[in-house]
Amino acid sequence: MSAAKIKAPRGTFDVLGEDAARRTALEARARSVLEGAGYERIETPAFEATELFARGVGESTDIVRKEMFTLEDQGGRSLTLRPEGTAPVCRAYVEHGMHKRRQPVKLWYLSSFFRHERAQAGRYRQFWQVGAEAIGSEDPAVDAESISLLAALLAEMGVRGLRLRLSSLGSHESRREYRERLQAHLRANEQSLSEDVRSRIELNPLRAFDSDHPGTQSVMRSAPRLLEHLSAQDAEHFAHVRELLDVAGVVYEVDATLVRGLDYYTRTVFEFTSDALGAQSGVGGGGRYDGLVEQLGGPPTPGMGWAAGIERIMLAAENGPTGGSTHSPPPAPVELFVALESPREDLRTAAFGLLSEARSAGLSAQMDLGGRSLKGQLGLADTLGARYVAIVADAHTTLKDMQAGRQEPLATNAVVHAVLRGQHAL
Ligand code: HAM
């Protein structure tokens, strides 16, 4: 008699054959999109001290309350298989003193994560995410760049029926006052709420927006909206993010009811869904987490990022990514660096538009996201080895060919064409 067969645990799967080839192709594309924008690869351990997620992701979240795979090591220390990547990356940022590096520090990962969820199509207990984190700058251009990169990656992967929802949760301070208003509304309607929402009125009232309980949904329709109670500074930050996304041609809907399942978010939050997926329609999402690094023992440091599920991308992508190269191309050198002559808002918007246009045309392009002076920006372009530098100014843009040592004044919308022509001429 043969021994009983052993199967992979529920909610897990083997990666092999065609599936493995598609993943390799996806990884190559992610690498070229993200490294082309100045992100460096990071990989953190598969397990961490449990406290990292309890503190980082939040005690009131479903993830920490019921979805973590936690074990004790032989020394009695509590360890947890990572359910997400942002807290570990921030832990690494603090542990390696990355605040001393050029800010923002831009890092990407493609790793497996673990959540004890009810397994179904598109929802697994071990799954993969590609993620990108930009830590150390609160510039709205960081938010817009980060979201644009995920939009570009999903489009490149052929993900169908994409929708992008965008909102702002404000800073912790502006949220405090709003929480009290929302709690009052929930308490006044307590009898119509689900058990779960009622139990979280104190801890996490915002999650009530996420409920699929009909009574709760009807209470939430008349609930005060956080977007209408942002501080002037937070509202201005959000307006800039939207303006830059418009300039980059990223289509989105502002959705004041958007909440995310992790507690660290501040200001910008967003989520991409695909109507090609069933109930698990979230392909990727993220936002700002301006207090997280400090909460993990580092200096006060803003951060912004996202993660997207590899399995969900593959389910929602028509054919791709198949047949692509199975090895990653070397990261592209910076072909165009976009600088601004002075730190004016309108110049920054124009510069961001040029950056987006250059990337759409397939150029590897970067701009400063750390608020540097013109001299500092040119120093950065030099460090990055940029082939061309465009300095966006009032009257025109100056395009410098760093190799030939030439420069010419151009209309901003003629720069990409000139760089492409210049490259062909080489
Ligand atoms: P999240 O929304 O929890 O965010 O997960 C991001 C993506 O991972 C989801 O949109 C989904 O595609 C995929 N995903 C999540 N859980 C599962 C599962 N059980 N099975 C399959 N796919 C899943 C985060 O994890 C944040 N760390 C994102 C972030 C980065 N925010 C800022 N930086």
Coordinates of C-alpha atoms and ligand atoms in Angstrom, one line a residue:
M1 CA 0.0 0.0 0.0
S2 CA 1.4 3.4 -0.9
A3 CA 1.6 6.2 1.6
A4 CA -1.1 8.9 1.7
K5 CA -0.2 11.9 -0.6
I6 CA 0.8 15.1 1.0
K7 CA -0.7 18.3 -0.6
A8 CA 0.3 21.9 -0.4
P9 CA -1.5 23.6 2.5
R10 CA -4.8 25.3 1.9
G11 CA -4.5 28.7 0.2
T12 CA -1.0 28.0 -1.1
F13 CA 0.1 26.9 -4.5
D14 CA 3.2 25.8 -6.5
V15 CA 4.6 28.1 -9.1
L16 CA 5.7 26.2 -12.2
G17 CA 5.5 25.9 -16.0
E18 CA 3.7 28.7 -17.9
D19 CA 2.9 30.4 -14.6
A20 CA 6.5 30.6 -13.6
A21 CA 7.5 32.0 -17.0
R22 CA 4.7 34.7 -16.8
R23 CA 6.0 35.7 -13.3
T24 CA 9.5 36.0 -14.5
A25 CA 8.4 38.3 -17.4
L26 CA 6.3 40.4 -14.9
E27 CA 9.3 40.7 -12.6
A28 CA 11.5 41.9 -15.5
R29 CA 8.9 44.6 -16.5
A30 CA 8.5 45.7 -12.9
R31 CA 12.2 46.1 -12.6
S32 CA 12.6 48.1 -15.7
V33 CA 9.7 50.5 -14.8
L34 CA 10.8 51.0 -11.2
E35 CA 14.6 51.0 -11.6
G36 CA 14.1 53.3 -14.6
A37 CA 12.5 55.7 -12.1
G38 CA 15.3 55.4 -9.6
Y39 CA 14.0 52.7 -7.2
E40 CA 16.5 50.2 -5.8
R41 CA 15.6 46.6 -4.9
I42 CA 15.2 45.6 -1.3
E43 CA 14.4 42.2 0.2
T44 CA 13.6 41.8 3.9
P45 CA 13.3 38.6 5.9
A46 CA 10.2 36.4 5.5
F47 CA 9.6 36.7 9.3
E48 CA 10.0 39.6 11.7
A49 CA 9.4 40.3 15.4
T50 CA 5.6 40.2 15.9
E51 CA 5.7 43.7 17.5
L52 CA 6.7 45.2 14.2
F53 CA 3.3 44.5 12.7
A54 CA 1.4 45.0 15.9
R55 CA 2.9 48.5 16.1
G56 CA 3.3 49.3 12.4
V57 CA 0.1 47.8 10.8
G58 CA -2.1 48.5 13.9
E59 CA -3.7 46.5 16.6
S60 CA -7.2 47.2 15.3
T61 CA -6.7 45.9 11.8
D62 CA -8.1 42.6 10.5
I63 CA -4.5 41.7 9.6
V64 CA -3.2 42.0 13.1
R65 CA -6.3 40.8 14.9
K66 CA -6.9 37.6 13.0
E67 CA -4.7 37.0 9.9
M68 CA -1.1 36.7 11.1
F69 CA 0.9 33.4 11.1
T70 CA 2.7 33.8 14.4
L71 CA 5.1 31.4 15.9
E72 CA 7.5 31.3 18.9
D73 CA 11.1 30.6 18.4
Q74 CA 13.1 28.4 20.7
G75 CA 14.1 31.4 22.8
G76 CA 10.4 32.2 23.4
R77 CA 10.4 35.3 21.1
S78 CA 7.3 35.9 19.1
L79 CA 7.8 36.0 15.3
T80 CA 5.4 36.6 12.5
L81 CA 5.5 35.7 8.8
R82 CA 5.3 39.1 7.1
P83 CA 1.7 39.9 6.1
E84 CA 2.8 43.0 4.2
G85 CA 6.0 44.9 3.2
T86 CA 5.8 48.5 4.3
A87 CA 6.5 48.0 8.0
P88 CA 9.5 45.8 7.2
V89 CA 10.9 48.3 4.7
C90 CA 10.5 51.1 7.3
R91 CA 12.2 48.9 9.9
A92 CA 15.1 48.4 7.5
Y93 CA 15.2 52.2 6.8
V94 CA 15.7 52.9 10.5
E95 CA 18.0 49.9 11.1
H96 CA 20.4 51.0 8.3
G97 CA 20.3 54.7 9.1
M98 CA 18.9 55.4 5.6
H99 CA 17.8 58.9 6.7
K100 CA 21.4 59.8 6.2
R101 CA 21.2 59.0 2.5
R102 CA 19.8 61.2 -0.3
Q103 CA 16.1 61.6 0.3
P104 CA 13.7 60.3 -0.6
V105 CA 15.1 56.8 -0.5
K106 CA 13.2 54.8 -3.2
L107 CA 13.0 51.1 -2.7
W108 CA 11.1 48.3 -4.5
Y109 CA 10.4 44.6 -3.7
L110 CA 8.9 41.5 -5.1
S111 CA 8.3 39.1 -2.3
S112 CA 5.8 36.6 -0.9
F113 CA 3.5 37.6 2.0
F114 CA 1.3 35.5 4.4
R115 CA -2.2 36.2 5.6
H116 CA -4.5 33.7 7.3
E117 CA -7.5 34.6 5.2
R118 CA -10.4 32.5 3.8
A119 CA -8.9 31.1 0.6
Q120 CA -10.7 31.8 -2.7
A121 CA -9.9 32.8 -6.3
G122 CA -7.5 35.8 -6.0
R123 CA -7.1 35.4 -2.2
Y124 CA -4.4 33.2 -0.9
R125 CA -2.6 32.5 2.4
Q126 CA 0.8 32.9 0.7
F127 CA 0.8 35.4 -2.2
W128 CA 3.3 37.7 -3.9
Q129 CA 3.4 41.4 -4.1
V130 CA 5.4 43.9 -6.1
G131 CA 5.8 47.0 -4.0
A132 CA 7.5 50.4 -4.1
E133 CA 8.2 52.7 -1.2
A134 CA 9.6 56.3 -1.3
I135 CA 10.7 57.4 2.1
G136 CA 11.9 60.8 3.2
S137 CA 9.9 63.4 1.3
E138 CA 6.4 64.8 1.6
D139 CA 6.4 66.5 -1.8
P140 CA 3.1 65.8 -3.6
A141 CA 5.2 64.9 -6.7
V142 CA 6.3 61.8 -4.8
D143 CA 2.7 60.7 -4.4
A144 CA 1.9 61.5 -8.1
E145 CA 5.0 59.7 -9.3
S146 CA 4.4 56.7 -7.2
I147 CA 0.8 56.3 -8.4
S148 CA 1.8 57.0 -12.0
L149 CA 4.4 54.2 -11.8
L150 CA 1.8 51.7 -10.7
A151 CA -0.6 52.9 -13.4
A152 CA 2.1 52.5 -16.0
L153 CA 3.1 49.0 -14.7
L154 CA -0.5 47.7 -14.7
A155 CA -1.1 49.2 -18.2
E156 CA 2.0 47.5 -19.4
M157 CA 0.9 44.2 -18.0
G158 CA -2.3 44.4 -19.9
V159 CA -4.6 44.5 -16.8
R160 CA -8.2 45.0 -18.0
G161 CA -11.0 47.1 -16.7
L162 CA -8.9 49.3 -14.4
R163 CA -10.3 51.9 -12.1
L164 CA -8.3 54.1 -9.8
R165 CA -10.0 55.5 -6.7
L166 CA -8.2 58.3 -4.8
S167 CA -8.7 60.1 -1.5
S168 CA -6.9 61.8 1.4
L169 CA -7.2 60.8 5.0
G170 CA -5.4 64.0 6.2
S171 CA -2.7 64.1 8.8
H172 CA -3.1 62.5 12.2
E173 CA -4.0 65.9 13.7
S174 CA -6.8 66.7 11.2
R175 CA -8.1 63.2 11.5
R176 CA -8.5 63.4 15.3
E177 CA -11.2 66.0 15.2
Y178 CA -13.0 64.2 12.3
R179 CA -12.9 60.9 14.2
E180 CA -14.9 62.4 17.0
R181 CA -17.6 63.6 14.6
L182 CA -17.8 60.2 13.0
Q183 CA -17.9 58.4 16.3
A184 CA -20.8 60.6 17.4
H185 CA -22.6 59.8 14.2
L186 CA -22.0 56.0 14.7
R187 CA -23.1 56.1 18.3
A188 CA -26.3 57.9 17.4
N189 CA -27.1 55.1 15.0
E190 CA -25.6 52.2 16.9
Q191 CA -28.6 50.0 16.7
S192 CA -28.3 49.8 12.9
L193 CA -24.6 48.9 12.8
S194 CA -23.1 45.4 12.4
E195 CA -21.6 43.8 15.5
D196 CA -18.1 44.2 14.1
V197 CA -18.4 47.9 13.3
R198 CA -20.0 48.5 16.8
S199 CA -17.1 46.8 18.4
R200 CA -14.7 49.2 16.6
I201 CA -16.3 52.5 17.2
E202 CA -13.6 53.5 19.7
L203 CA -10.6 51.9 18.0
N204 CA -11.2 52.3 14.3
P205 CA -14.4 54.1 13.3
L206 CA -13.2 54.7 9.7
R207 CA -13.4 51.1 8.8
A208 CA -17.2 51.4 8.9
F209 CA -17.0 52.8 5.4
D210 CA -15.7 49.4 4.3
S211 CA -18.5 47.4 5.7
D212 CA -20.8 45.3 3.4
H213 CA -23.5 45.1 6.1
P214 CA -26.7 46.8 4.7
G215 CA -27.6 48.6 8.0
T216 CA -24.1 49.9 8.4
Q217 CA -24.0 51.0 4.7
S218 CA -27.2 53.0 5.1
V219 CA -25.8 54.7 8.3
M220 CA -22.6 55.5 6.4
R221 CA -24.4 57.2 3.5
S222 CA -25.2 60.1 5.8
A223 CA -21.9 60.0 7.7
P224 CA -19.6 63.1 7.7
R225 CA -16.9 62.8 5.1
L226 CA -13.2 63.1 6.0
L227 CA -12.4 64.8 2.7
E228 CA -14.7 67.7 3.7
H229 CA -12.9 68.1 7.0
L230 CA -9.2 68.3 5.9
S231 CA -7.0 71.0 7.3
A232 CA -6.0 73.7 4.9
Q233 CA -2.5 72.2 4.5
D234 CA -3.8 68.7 3.9
A235 CA -6.4 70.0 1.4
E236 CA -3.6 71.8 -0.5
H237 CA -1.4 68.7 -0.5
F238 CA -4.2 66.7 -2.0
A239 CA -5.0 69.4 -4.6
H240 CA -1.4 69.3 -5.7
V241 CA -1.4 65.5 -6.0
R242 CA -4.5 65.7 -8.2
E243 CA -3.1 68.4 -10.3
L244 CA 0.1 66.4 -11.0
L245 CA -1.9 63.3 -11.8
D246 CA -3.9 65.3 -14.3
V247 CA -0.7 66.6 -15.9
A248 CA 0.6 63.0 -16.1
G249 CA -2.7 61.9 -17.8
V250 CA -3.6 59.4 -15.0
V251 CA -7.4 59.0 -14.8
Y252 CA -8.9 58.7 -11.3
E253 CA -12.1 59.2 -9.3
V254 CA -12.0 60.9 -6.0
D255 CA -13.8 58.6 -3.6
A256 CA -14.4 60.1 -0.1
T257 CA -15.4 56.6 1.2
L258 CA -12.1 54.9 0.4
V259 CA -10.5 53.4 3.4
R260 CA -7.6 51.0 3.6
G261 CA -7.1 47.9 5.7
L262 CA -3.9 49.2 7.4
D263 CA -3.7 51.8 10.1
Y264 CA -0.5 53.7 9.1
Y265 CA -2.0 55.8 6.3
T266 CA -2.0 59.6 6.3
R267 CA -3.0 62.0 3.6
T268 CA -3.1 60.4 0.1
V269 CA -4.6 56.9 -0.2
F270 CA -5.6 55.1 -3.4
E271 CA -6.6 51.7 -4.8
F272 CA -6.7 50.2 -8.3
T273 CA -9.5 47.7 -9.0
S274 CA -10.1 45.6 -12.1
D275 CA -13.6 44.6 -13.2
A276 CA -12.0 41.5 -14.7
L277 CA -11.6 40.1 -11.2
G278 CA -14.5 38.8 -9.1
A279 CA -15.1 39.7 -5.4
Q280 CA -11.4 40.3 -4.8
S281 CA -11.2 43.2 -7.2
G282 CA -8.3 45.1 -5.6
V283 CA -5.2 44.8 -7.8
G284 CA -3.0 47.2 -5.9
G285 CA -3.1 50.1 -3.6
G286 CA -1.3 52.2 -1.1
G287 CA -0.7 55.7 0.1
R288 CA 1.2 58.0 2.4
Y289 CA 2.4 56.9 5.9
D290 CA 4.0 60.0 7.3
G291 CA 4.2 58.8 10.9
L292 CA 5.3 55.2 10.4
V293 CA 9.1 55.5 10.5
E294 CA 8.8 57.5 13.7
Q295 CA 6.4 55.0 15.2
L296 CA 9.1 52.3 14.6
G297 CA 11.7 54.3 16.5
G298 CA 13.2 56.4 13.6
P299 CA 13.3 60.2 13.2
P300 CA 10.1 61.9 12.0
T301 CA 10.0 60.9 8.3
P302 CA 7.3 61.0 5.7
G303 CA 6.7 58.0 3.3
M304 CA 4.6 57.0 0.4
G305 CA 4.2 53.7 -1.5
W306 CA 2.0 50.9 -2.8
A307 CA 1.9 47.2 -3.3
A308 CA 0.1 45.1 -6.0
G309 CA -0.8 41.5 -5.9
I310 CA 1.1 39.4 -8.5
E311 CA -1.6 36.7 -8.8
R312 CA -4.3 39.4 -9.2
I313 CA -2.3 41.2 -11.9
M314 CA -2.0 37.9 -13.7
L315 CA -5.7 37.0 -13.3
A316 CA -6.7 40.5 -14.6
A317 CA -4.2 40.6 -17.5
E318 CA -5.5 39.4 -20.8
N319 CA -2.6 37.7 -22.4
G320 CA 0.4 39.2 -20.8
P321 CA 2.8 39.1 -19.5
T322 CA 3.7 36.1 -21.6
G323 CA 6.5 35.5 -23.9
G324 CA 8.5 38.4 -22.6
S325 CA 12.2 38.1 -21.8
T326 CA 12.9 35.8 -19.0
H327 CA 15.9 37.8 -17.8
S328 CA 15.9 41.3 -16.5
P329 CA 17.5 43.9 -18.7
P330 CA 20.1 46.0 -17.0
P331 CA 18.6 49.1 -15.4
A332 CA 18.5 51.9 -17.9
P333 CA 20.9 54.8 -17.3
V334 CA 19.1 58.1 -16.7
E335 CA 18.5 59.5 -20.2
L336 CA 16.7 62.7 -19.1
F337 CA 16.9 64.6 -15.8
V338 CA 14.2 67.3 -15.4
A339 CA 15.2 70.3 -13.3
L340 CA 13.4 73.5 -12.4
E341 CA 15.0 76.9 -12.4
S342 CA 13.2 78.0 -9.2
P343 CA 10.9 76.2 -6.7
R344 CA 7.7 77.7 -8.1
E345 CA 4.6 75.5 -8.1
D346 CA 3.7 76.2 -11.8
L347 CA 7.3 75.3 -12.9
R348 CA 7.1 72.1 -10.8
T349 CA 3.8 71.1 -12.5
A350 CA 5.3 71.8 -15.9
A351 CA 8.4 69.8 -15.0
F352 CA 6.3 66.9 -13.7
G353 CA 4.4 66.9 -17.0
L354 CA 7.6 66.7 -18.9
L355 CA 8.8 63.8 -16.7
S356 CA 5.6 61.9 -17.4
E357 CA 5.8 62.6 -21.1
A358 CA 9.4 61.4 -21.2
R359 CA 8.5 58.1 -19.4
S360 CA 5.5 57.5 -21.7
A361 CA 7.9 57.9 -24.6
G362 CA 10.0 55.1 -23.1
L363 CA 12.8 57.3 -21.8
S364 CA 14.3 56.6 -18.4
A365 CA 13.7 60.0 -16.7
Q366 CA 14.0 61.4 -13.2
M367 CA 13.5 64.6 -11.4
D368 CA 14.4 65.8 -7.9
L369 CA 11.7 65.0 -5.2
G370 CA 13.7 66.3 -2.3
G371 CA 13.3 70.1 -2.7
R372 CA 16.8 70.8 -3.8
S373 CA 18.1 74.2 -5.2
L374 CA 18.9 74.3 -8.9
K375 CA 22.6 73.7 -8.0
G376 CA 21.6 70.7 -5.9
Q377 CA 19.4 69.4 -8.7
L378 CA 22.3 69.6 -11.3
G379 CA 24.5 67.9 -8.8
L380 CA 22.0 65.1 -8.5
A381 CA 21.7 64.8 -12.3
D382 CA 25.5 64.5 -12.4
T383 CA 25.5 61.8 -9.7
L384 CA 22.9 59.9 -11.7
G385 CA 25.0 60.2 -14.9
A386 CA 22.1 61.8 -16.8
R387 CA 22.7 62.1 -20.5
Y388 CA 20.4 65.1 -21.0
V389 CA 19.2 67.7 -18.5
A390 CA 16.2 69.9 -19.1
I391 CA 15.9 73.1 -17.0
V392 CA 12.3 74.2 -17.0
A393 CA 12.1 78.0 -16.6
D394 CA 9.5 80.7 -17.2
A395 CA 10.1 81.6 -20.9
H396 CA 11.5 78.3 -22.2
T397 CA 13.2 75.1 -21.3
T398 CA 17.0 74.7 -21.7
L399 CA 18.0 71.3 -22.9
K400 CA 21.6 70.4 -22.1
D401 CA 23.4 67.6 -23.8
M402 CA 25.8 66.5 -21.1
Q403 CA 27.9 64.4 -23.3
A404 CA 28.4 66.9 -26.1
G405 CA 28.5 69.9 -23.7
R406 CA 25.9 71.8 -25.8
Q407 CA 22.7 73.4 -24.8
E408 CA 19.7 74.9 -26.6
P409 CA 16.5 76.7 -25.6
L410 CA 13.3 74.9 -26.5
A411 CA 9.6 74.9 -25.9
T412 CA 8.9 72.4 -23.1
N413 CA 6.7 70.3 -25.3
A414 CA 9.6 69.9 -27.8
V415 CA 12.1 68.4 -25.3
V416 CA 11.2 64.7 -25.5
H417 CA 11.3 64.9 -29.3
A418 CA 14.7 66.5 -29.2
V419 CA 16.1 63.9 -26.8
L420 CA 14.8 61.0 -28.9
R421 CA 16.2 62.7 -32.1
G422 CA 19.5 63.3 -30.3
Q423 CA 19.7 59.6 -29.3
H424 CA 19.1 58.5 -32.8
A425 CA 21.8 60.8 -34.0
L426 CA 24.3 59.1 -31.8
Ligands
HAM1 P1 -2.8 45.8 0.7 O1 -4.0 46.5 0.1 O2 -3.1 45.0 2.0 O3 -1.7 46.8 0.9 O4 -2.3 44.7 -0.3 C1 -1.9 45.2 -1.6 C2 -2.3 44.2 -2.7 O5 -1.9 42.8 -2.4 C3 -3.8 44.0 -2.8 O6 -4.3 45.0 -3.6 C4 -3.9 42.6 -3.5 O7 -3.7 42.8 -4.9 C5 -2.8 41.9 -2.9 N1 -3.2 41.0 -1.8 C6 -3.5 41.3 -0.5 N2 -3.9 40.2 0.2 C7 -3.9 39.2 -0.7 C8 -4.2 37.8 -0.6 N3 -4.6 37.3 0.6 N4 -4.1 37.0 -1.7 C9 -3.7 37.6 -2.9 N5 -3.4 38.9 -3.0 C10 -3.5 39.7 -1.9 C11 -0.5 46.5 1.5 O8 -0.1 45.4 1.7 C12 0.4 47.7 1.8 N6 1.7 47.3 2.3 C13 0.6 48.5 0.5 C14 1.4 49.8 0.7 C15 2.7 49.9 0.4 N7 1.0 50.9 1.2 C16 2.1 51.7 1.3 N8 3.1 51.1 0.8

